[in-house]
Short mmCIF file of C-alpha atoms in Angstrom, two decimals:
data_model
loop_
_atom_site.label_atom_id
_atom_site.label_comp_id
_atom_site.label_asym_id
_atom_site.label_seq_id
_atom_site.Cartn_x
_atom_site.Cartn_y
_atom_site.Cartn_z
CA MET N 1 65.62 82.84 128.88
CA HIS N 2 68.54 84.83 128.67
CA GLU N 3 69.76 83.87 131.96
CA TRP N 4 70.51 80.44 130.56
CA ALA N 5 72.87 81.71 128.17
CA LEU N 6 74.66 83.80 130.87
CA ALA N 7 74.61 80.81 133.08
CA ASP N 8 76.06 78.77 129.98
CA ALA N 9 78.93 81.15 129.48
CA ILE N 10 79.81 80.73 133.31
CA VAL N 11 79.71 76.92 133.32
CA GLU N 12 81.77 76.91 129.95
CA ALA N 13 84.48 79.06 131.68
CA ALA N 14 84.46 77.16 134.93
CA CYS N 15 84.79 73.95 132.97
CA SER N 16 87.56 75.14 130.97
CA LEU N 17 89.58 75.86 134.05
CA LEU N 18 88.42 72.50 135.63
CA ASN N 19 89.71 70.63 132.44
CA GLU N 20 92.97 72.36 132.86
CA ARG N 21 93.27 71.03 136.42
CA ARG N 22 91.70 67.73 135.48
CA ALA N 23 89.10 68.34 138.16
CA LYS N 24 85.31 67.40 138.50
CA ARG N 25 84.36 69.25 141.59
CA ILE N 26 84.02 72.91 142.60
CA ALA N 27 84.20 73.54 146.45
CA LEU N 28 82.91 77.10 146.10
CA LEU N 29 81.85 79.27 143.12
CA ASN N 30 81.30 82.95 143.77
CA VAL N 31 79.11 84.42 140.98
CA VAL N 32 78.35 88.11 141.05
CA ILE N 33 75.05 89.43 139.61
CA GLY N 34 75.42 93.05 138.48
CA SER N 35 71.97 94.99 138.97
CA LEU N 36 72.31 97.02 135.80
CA GLN N 37 71.72 93.63 133.66
CA SER N 38 69.11 92.53 136.30
CA ALA N 39 69.49 88.83 135.55
CA ASP N 40 66.89 86.81 137.52
CA ARG N 41 68.57 85.28 140.40
CA GLU N 42 66.56 82.37 140.81
CA VAL N 43 66.52 81.41 137.02
CA LEU N 44 70.43 81.95 136.88
CA LYS N 45 70.73 79.42 140.07
CA PHE N 46 68.58 77.03 138.56
CA ALA N 47 70.32 77.10 135.25
CA LEU N 48 73.75 76.93 136.76
CA THR N 49 72.84 73.95 139.02
CA GLU N 50 71.38 72.10 135.81
CA LEU N 51 74.09 72.81 133.66
CA PHE N 52 76.87 71.99 135.89
CA LYS N 53 74.87 68.59 136.55
CA SER N 54 74.71 67.99 132.86
CA ARG N 55 78.42 68.26 132.66
CA GLY N 56 79.06 65.98 135.65
CA ILE N 57 80.58 68.66 137.76
CA LYS N 58 79.63 68.87 141.46
CA VAL N 59 79.37 72.31 142.92
CA GLU N 60 79.55 72.15 146.76
CA GLU N 61 78.63 75.70 147.47
CA LEU N 62 77.19 78.06 144.91
CA ARG N 63 77.02 81.73 146.13
CA LEU N 64 75.30 84.45 144.23
CA ASN N 65 76.15 88.13 145.25
CA GLU N 66 74.15 90.96 144.11
CA GLU N 67 76.32 93.89 142.99
CA GLU N 68 74.92 97.48 143.09
CA ALA N 69 75.14 99.36 139.60
CA LEU N 70 77.10 102.62 139.88
CA LEU N 71 77.86 104.91 137.08
CA ARG N 72 80.45 107.65 137.12
CA CYS N 73 80.47 110.85 134.90
CA ARG N 74 83.75 111.00 133.26
CA LEU N 75 83.18 114.85 132.69
CA CYS N 76 82.10 115.96 136.40
CA LEU N 77 83.01 112.83 138.20
CA LYS N 78 79.56 112.49 139.71
CA ILE N 79 78.54 108.89 140.69
CA TRP N 80 74.94 107.75 140.08
CA LYS N 81 73.04 104.77 141.13
CA LEU N 82 70.60 103.01 139.01
CA GLU N 83 67.64 104.12 140.73
CA ASP N 84 68.72 107.96 140.45
CA LEU N 85 68.47 107.60 136.68
CA ASP N 86 64.68 106.74 136.61
CA ILE N 87 65.13 104.51 133.56
CA PRO N 88 61.72 103.40 131.77
CA ASP N 89 61.03 99.61 131.88
CA ASP N 90 61.57 99.15 127.95
CA VAL N 91 65.05 100.63 128.27
CA LYS N 92 65.63 98.34 131.51
CA GLU N 93 64.71 95.37 129.13
CA ALA N 94 67.34 96.44 126.69
CA VAL N 95 69.88 97.08 129.23
CA HIS N 96 69.05 93.55 130.33
CA PHE N 97 70.48 91.98 127.25
CA ILE N 98 73.38 94.66 126.52
CA PRO N 99 74.26 96.67 129.77
CA GLU N 100 76.37 99.10 127.64
CA VAL N 101 73.32 100.28 125.51
CA ILE N 102 72.54 102.44 128.58
CA HIS N 103 74.85 104.83 126.94
CA ALA N 104 72.40 105.43 124.49
CA TYR N 105 69.64 106.53 126.91
CA VAL N 106 71.22 107.94 130.14
CA ARG N 107 72.70 111.43 130.48
CA CYS N 108 74.76 112.61 133.75
CA LEU N 109 71.98 114.30 135.94
CA ASN N 110 74.43 116.97 136.72
CA CYS N 111 76.06 117.90 133.51
CA GLY N 112 74.19 116.43 130.86
CA SER N 113 77.33 114.29 129.41
CA GLN N 114 76.81 110.89 127.90
CA ASP N 115 80.37 110.06 128.77
CA LEU N 116 79.40 107.75 131.71
CA GLU N 117 81.44 104.91 133.21
CA ILE N 118 79.90 101.71 134.58
CA ILE N 119 82.00 101.47 137.62
CA SER N 120 80.17 98.60 139.33
CA GLY N 121 77.42 96.22 138.81
CA ARG N 122 77.51 95.71 135.13
CA GLY N 123 76.83 92.13 134.65
CA VAL N 124 77.17 88.30 135.64
CA TYR N 125 80.84 87.07 136.23
CA ILE N 126 82.72 84.63 138.29
CA ALA N 127 84.23 86.54 141.11
CA SER N 128 86.35 83.32 142.38
CA MET N 129 86.24 79.64 142.37
CA GLU N 130 87.79 77.27 144.78
CA LEU N 131 88.57 73.61 143.75
CA MET R 1 87.39 86.02 136.49
CA ASP R 2 85.46 86.68 133.13
CA LEU R 3 86.50 83.97 131.02
CA LYS R 4 83.93 84.24 128.23
CA ASN R 5 86.44 82.60 125.52
CA PRO R 6 85.09 79.27 125.94
CA ALA R 7 81.61 80.25 125.66
CA ILE R 8 82.19 82.46 122.60
CA MET R 9 83.86 79.38 120.69
CA LYS R 10 80.84 77.23 121.64
CA ARG R 11 78.36 79.60 120.29
CA LEU R 12 80.13 79.92 116.95
CA GLU R 13 80.93 76.33 116.33
CA GLY R 14 78.33 75.59 113.80
CA ILE R 15 79.68 78.39 111.67
CA GLU R 16 81.89 77.25 108.76
CA ARG R 17 83.32 80.61 108.09
CA ILE R 18 83.52 84.08 109.91
CA ILE R 19 84.35 86.59 107.32
CA ALA R 20 85.04 90.21 108.75
CA VAL R 21 84.82 92.93 106.17
CA ILE R 22 87.36 95.68 107.35
CA SER R 23 88.97 98.86 106.09
CA GLY R 24 91.46 101.52 107.46
CA LYS R 25 89.40 104.29 105.96
CA GLY R 26 85.49 105.11 106.37
CA GLY R 27 83.40 105.62 103.61
CA VAL R 28 84.74 102.81 101.48
CA GLY R 29 81.43 100.80 101.28
CA LYS R 30 81.95 98.12 104.12
CA THR R 31 78.56 98.02 105.45
CA LEU R 32 77.08 97.73 101.80
CA ILE R 33 79.41 94.93 100.85
CA ALA R 34 79.11 93.09 104.17
CA SER R 35 75.36 93.24 103.81
CA ALA R 36 75.45 92.41 100.10
CA MET R 37 77.65 89.53 100.97
CA ALA R 38 75.32 87.81 103.51
CA LEU R 39 72.30 88.41 101.29
CA THR R 40 74.07 86.78 98.31
CA ILE R 41 75.35 83.66 100.21
CA ALA R 42 71.53 83.29 101.28
CA LYS R 43 70.28 83.88 97.80
CA ILE R 44 72.53 81.30 96.34
CA GLY R 45 71.17 78.92 98.93
CA PHE R 46 73.45 78.71 101.85
CA PRO R 47 72.74 79.51 105.41
CA SER R 48 74.20 83.09 106.14
CA GLY R 49 74.55 85.46 109.01
CA LEU R 50 75.33 89.19 109.50
CA LEU R 51 76.46 90.73 112.51
CA ASP R 52 77.22 94.31 112.77
CA MET R 53 79.96 94.99 114.76
CA ASP R 54 80.13 98.89 114.34
CA PHE R 55 78.51 99.19 117.63
CA THR R 56 78.66 103.08 117.93
CA ASN R 57 77.04 103.78 114.72
CA SER R 58 75.33 100.53 113.48
CA SER R 59 73.80 100.82 110.11
CA CYS R 60 73.31 97.38 108.50
CA HIS R 61 69.91 97.50 109.64
CA LEU R 62 69.22 100.49 107.55
CA VAL R 63 70.51 98.80 104.37
CA LEU R 64 68.36 95.67 105.09
CA GLY R 65 65.29 97.74 105.94
CA VAL R 66 64.67 96.37 109.38
CA ASP R 67 62.86 98.56 111.79
CA VAL R 68 64.76 98.07 115.04
CA SER R 69 62.22 99.73 116.93
CA LYS R 70 59.64 97.30 116.10
CA GLU R 71 61.48 94.01 115.24
CA LYS R 72 63.27 92.14 118.29
CA PRO R 73 65.52 89.17 118.31
CA ILE R 74 63.54 86.31 120.16
CA GLU R 75 64.61 85.57 123.59
CA ASP R 76 65.18 81.72 123.83
CA ILE R 77 68.06 80.32 126.01
CA GLY R 78 70.03 83.31 124.60
CA ILE R 79 69.04 85.58 121.65
CA LEU R 80 67.75 84.24 118.18
CA PRO R 81 68.92 86.64 115.62
CA VAL R 82 66.19 88.14 113.24
CA LYS R 83 65.71 86.58 109.82
CA VAL R 84 65.89 88.96 107.16
CA HIS R 85 65.79 88.00 103.46
CA GLY R 86 67.05 84.37 104.47
CA VAL R 87 70.07 86.26 106.56
CA GLU R 88 70.26 85.76 110.30
CA PHE R 89 70.88 89.31 111.54
CA MET R 90 72.23 90.64 114.75
CA SER R 91 72.89 94.18 115.79
CA VAL R 92 73.25 96.24 118.83
CA ALA R 93 70.81 98.61 117.33
CA PHE R 94 67.94 96.40 118.30
CA TYR R 95 68.63 97.41 121.98
CA SER R 96 69.86 100.97 121.34
CA ARG R 97 66.91 101.60 118.90
CA GLY R 98 69.31 102.71 116.30
CA GLU R 99 70.52 105.83 118.49
CA ALA R 100 74.20 106.66 118.61
CA LEU R 101 76.14 104.72 121.15
CA PRO R 102 78.96 106.77 122.55
CA LEU R 103 81.40 104.00 123.89
CA ARG R 104 84.94 103.74 125.02
CA GLY R 105 87.27 100.69 124.50
CA VAL R 106 86.24 98.55 127.37
CA GLU R 107 82.87 99.01 126.65
CA ILE R 108 83.25 97.97 123.18
CA ASP R 109 85.10 94.91 124.48
CA ASN R 110 82.14 94.07 126.68
CA ILE R 111 79.25 94.49 123.87
CA PHE R 112 81.59 92.36 121.75
CA ARG R 113 81.81 89.53 124.01
CA GLU R 114 78.21 89.96 125.29
CA LEU R 115 76.72 89.77 121.62
CA LEU R 116 78.76 86.62 120.94
CA ILE R 117 77.87 84.74 123.89
CA ILE R 118 74.20 85.49 124.04
CA THR R 119 73.41 85.04 120.19
CA ARG R 120 72.41 81.53 119.06
CA TRP R 121 73.33 81.27 115.38
CA SER R 122 72.12 78.37 113.41
CA LYS R 123 74.57 76.17 111.32
CA LEU R 124 75.80 78.68 108.82
CA LYS R 125 78.00 78.67 105.85
CA ALA R 126 79.28 82.02 106.72
CA LEU R 127 78.85 84.64 109.27
CA ILE R 128 79.71 88.09 107.88
CA LEU R 129 80.89 90.78 110.26
CA ASP R 130 80.47 94.38 109.39
CA THR R 131 83.17 96.23 111.32
CA PRO R 132 84.07 100.01 112.13
CA SER R 133 86.85 101.77 110.19
CA GLY R 134 90.39 101.40 111.39
CA PHE R 135 92.35 98.86 113.41
CA GLY R 136 90.70 99.47 116.84
CA ASP R 137 89.19 97.50 119.47
CA VAL R 138 86.68 95.48 117.31
CA ILE R 139 89.26 94.36 114.68
CA LEU R 140 91.68 93.54 117.67
CA ASN R 141 89.01 91.59 119.44
CA ILE R 142 88.11 89.61 116.17
CA THR R 143 91.82 88.55 116.10
CA THR R 144 91.65 87.80 119.89
CA TYR R 145 88.45 86.06 120.20
CA LEU R 146 87.62 84.62 116.92
CA PRO R 147 91.06 83.38 115.63
CA ARG R 148 89.66 81.50 112.75
CA ALA R 149 87.96 84.81 111.38
CA GLU R 150 89.36 85.82 108.02
CA PHE R 151 89.21 89.46 106.78
CA ILE R 152 88.16 90.90 103.55
CA ALA R 153 89.59 94.56 103.28
CA VAL R 154 87.90 97.04 101.27
CA THR R 155 89.69 99.94 99.69
CA THR R 156 89.03 102.54 97.07
CA PRO R 157 91.56 103.59 94.47
CA ASP R 158 92.12 107.02 96.50
CA THR R 159 95.61 107.63 97.68
CA LEU R 160 94.63 107.80 101.35
CA SER R 161 92.64 104.64 101.39
CA LEU R 162 95.25 102.85 99.54
CA GLU R 163 97.80 103.99 102.21
CA THR R 164 95.91 102.49 104.94
CA LEU R 165 95.69 98.98 103.09
CA LYS R 166 99.63 99.07 102.80
CA ARG R 167 99.79 100.05 106.51
CA LEU R 168 97.56 96.93 107.14
CA ALA R 169 100.03 94.93 105.19
CA GLY R 170 102.76 95.45 107.64
CA THR R 171 100.71 94.37 110.63
CA TYR R 172 100.27 91.23 112.22
CA MET R 173 96.87 90.97 110.77
CA SER R 174 97.86 90.79 107.14
CA GLY R 175 98.18 87.12 107.27
CA LYS R 176 94.28 86.98 107.97
CA ILE R 177 93.39 88.67 104.70
CA SER R 178 92.03 86.48 102.20
CA GLY R 179 91.43 89.22 99.59
CA VAL R 180 90.77 92.86 98.89
CA ILE R 181 87.59 94.43 97.31
CA VAL R 182 88.27 97.58 95.40
CA ASN R 183 85.10 99.64 95.74
CA MET R 184 84.17 102.60 93.86
CA SER R 185 86.74 101.93 91.35
CA TYR R 186 87.55 104.50 88.62
CA LYS R 187 91.09 103.05 87.57
CA SER R 188 92.43 99.64 88.05
CA ILE R 189 95.05 99.39 91.31
CA ARG R 190 95.22 95.65 90.92
CA SER R 191 98.97 95.64 90.53
CA SER R 192 99.61 98.04 93.51
CA ILE R 193 97.36 95.61 95.87
CA GLU R 194 99.15 92.71 94.51
CA LYS R 195 102.48 94.16 95.23
CA MET R 196 101.28 94.44 98.89
CA GLY R 197 100.93 90.68 98.66
CA PHE R 198 97.11 90.71 98.77
CA LYS R 199 94.80 88.75 96.28
CA VAL R 200 92.28 91.33 94.52
CA LEU R 201 88.77 89.68 94.77
CA ALA R 202 87.01 92.39 92.85
CA GLU R 203 87.21 95.96 91.44
CA ILE R 204 83.63 97.26 91.57
CA PRO R 205 82.83 100.39 89.88
CA ARG R 206 80.94 103.32 91.52
CA TYR R 207 77.05 102.71 91.19
CA ASN R 208 74.98 105.84 91.48
CA ASP R 209 71.82 103.89 91.93
CA LEU R 210 72.72 102.53 95.26
CA GLU R 211 71.56 105.22 97.37
CA GLY R 212 67.81 104.84 96.30
CA CYS R 213 67.96 101.03 97.23
CA ILE R 214 69.00 101.65 100.86
CA GLY R 215 66.38 99.77 103.00
CA ASN R 216 64.90 98.14 100.01
CA VAL R 217 66.50 94.56 99.78
CA ASP R 218 64.74 93.38 96.58
CA ARG R 219 65.87 96.62 94.58
CA PHE R 220 69.39 96.49 96.21
CA MET R 221 69.98 92.92 94.98
CA LYS R 222 68.93 93.68 91.49
CA THR R 223 71.74 96.40 91.23
CA GLY R 224 75.02 95.86 89.15
CA PHE R 225 76.68 96.43 92.60
CA ALA R 226 74.94 93.26 93.87
CA GLU R 227 76.05 91.55 90.70
CA LYS R 228 79.54 92.29 91.33
CA ILE R 229 79.31 90.93 94.82
CA GLU R 230 77.85 87.79 93.83
CA GLU R 231 80.75 87.07 91.41
CA THR R 232 82.91 88.05 94.51
CA VAL R 233 80.95 85.60 96.77
CA GLN R 234 81.26 82.84 94.42
CA LYS R 235 85.12 83.37 94.69
CA VAL R 236 85.20 83.53 98.36
CA LEU R 237 83.24 80.44 98.69
CA ASP R 238 85.03 78.23 96.24
#
């Protein structure tokens, strides 16, 4: 599953900070799941839990917060939600792997520009981490 | 916090050498050289990879004859590159279906990191990176995220192309250049390049039969161009 690779990236980043602080415990880990990447929440949670466990890291609280994907046209400044854009399933699958490929498929519904900016909900990232 | 560096390092740890094929000017043959290098390394018996980093205009798949609408990398705790003539190949074109991808800097940066963290390469002798022309986001990202990458610069003997090589010599990236390939050569410019402090790996003449070999790897690898690349690869790997 692709979610395992995303989880692995998060664990590597977190462990790199933990190593710097010589810590083995995370009090609170806040992870954001951007809806554009449509990562499976349960698979991601399971992968994070297993990968942290395999590294001997204790995570007291893991929060996964979903973030709505919004795109703004750089030309007419209109803001679009993902559901406004009516994206076919095969395109969603491609965007799941590389969110930026949405630029190949989507145009602003107002002016037709392809110069769209993903202003939120792009992908998976660590929002904050408390030790 | 979006610290993907450690994940990128981990993904690439089984790769012996990372070689980016770069140039200041477009149309000098980077894609053909990068593709031929990866194919040659595989041909002489080493595991090799090719990563198309020209995200807005990917074209390595065209050289390799890969139909990106049909062939897809396999999902397996990440993404496994597609194997083409012994080369592990990855490109954003698999996901954009080879369409133009209009991107700005931050988006190029995101794709760069995303592709590197999700792609699971095998143990490779070398991963060849095809890059867009100029010294923009991708080249800067390579120097930032892939500090052990080396560069092979490509130029033609034309004044404008050579001038960009001279400019490159004045940048902080010049120390990463392991050599220069002069492509479509019609006169020797070896001494000019050596005066810039670079090693000349090859001066490859223009081959008019290449156009008919795009997409046909068997024919491509039988050209005089491929022979010259094989000589160059031997020097690079020595």
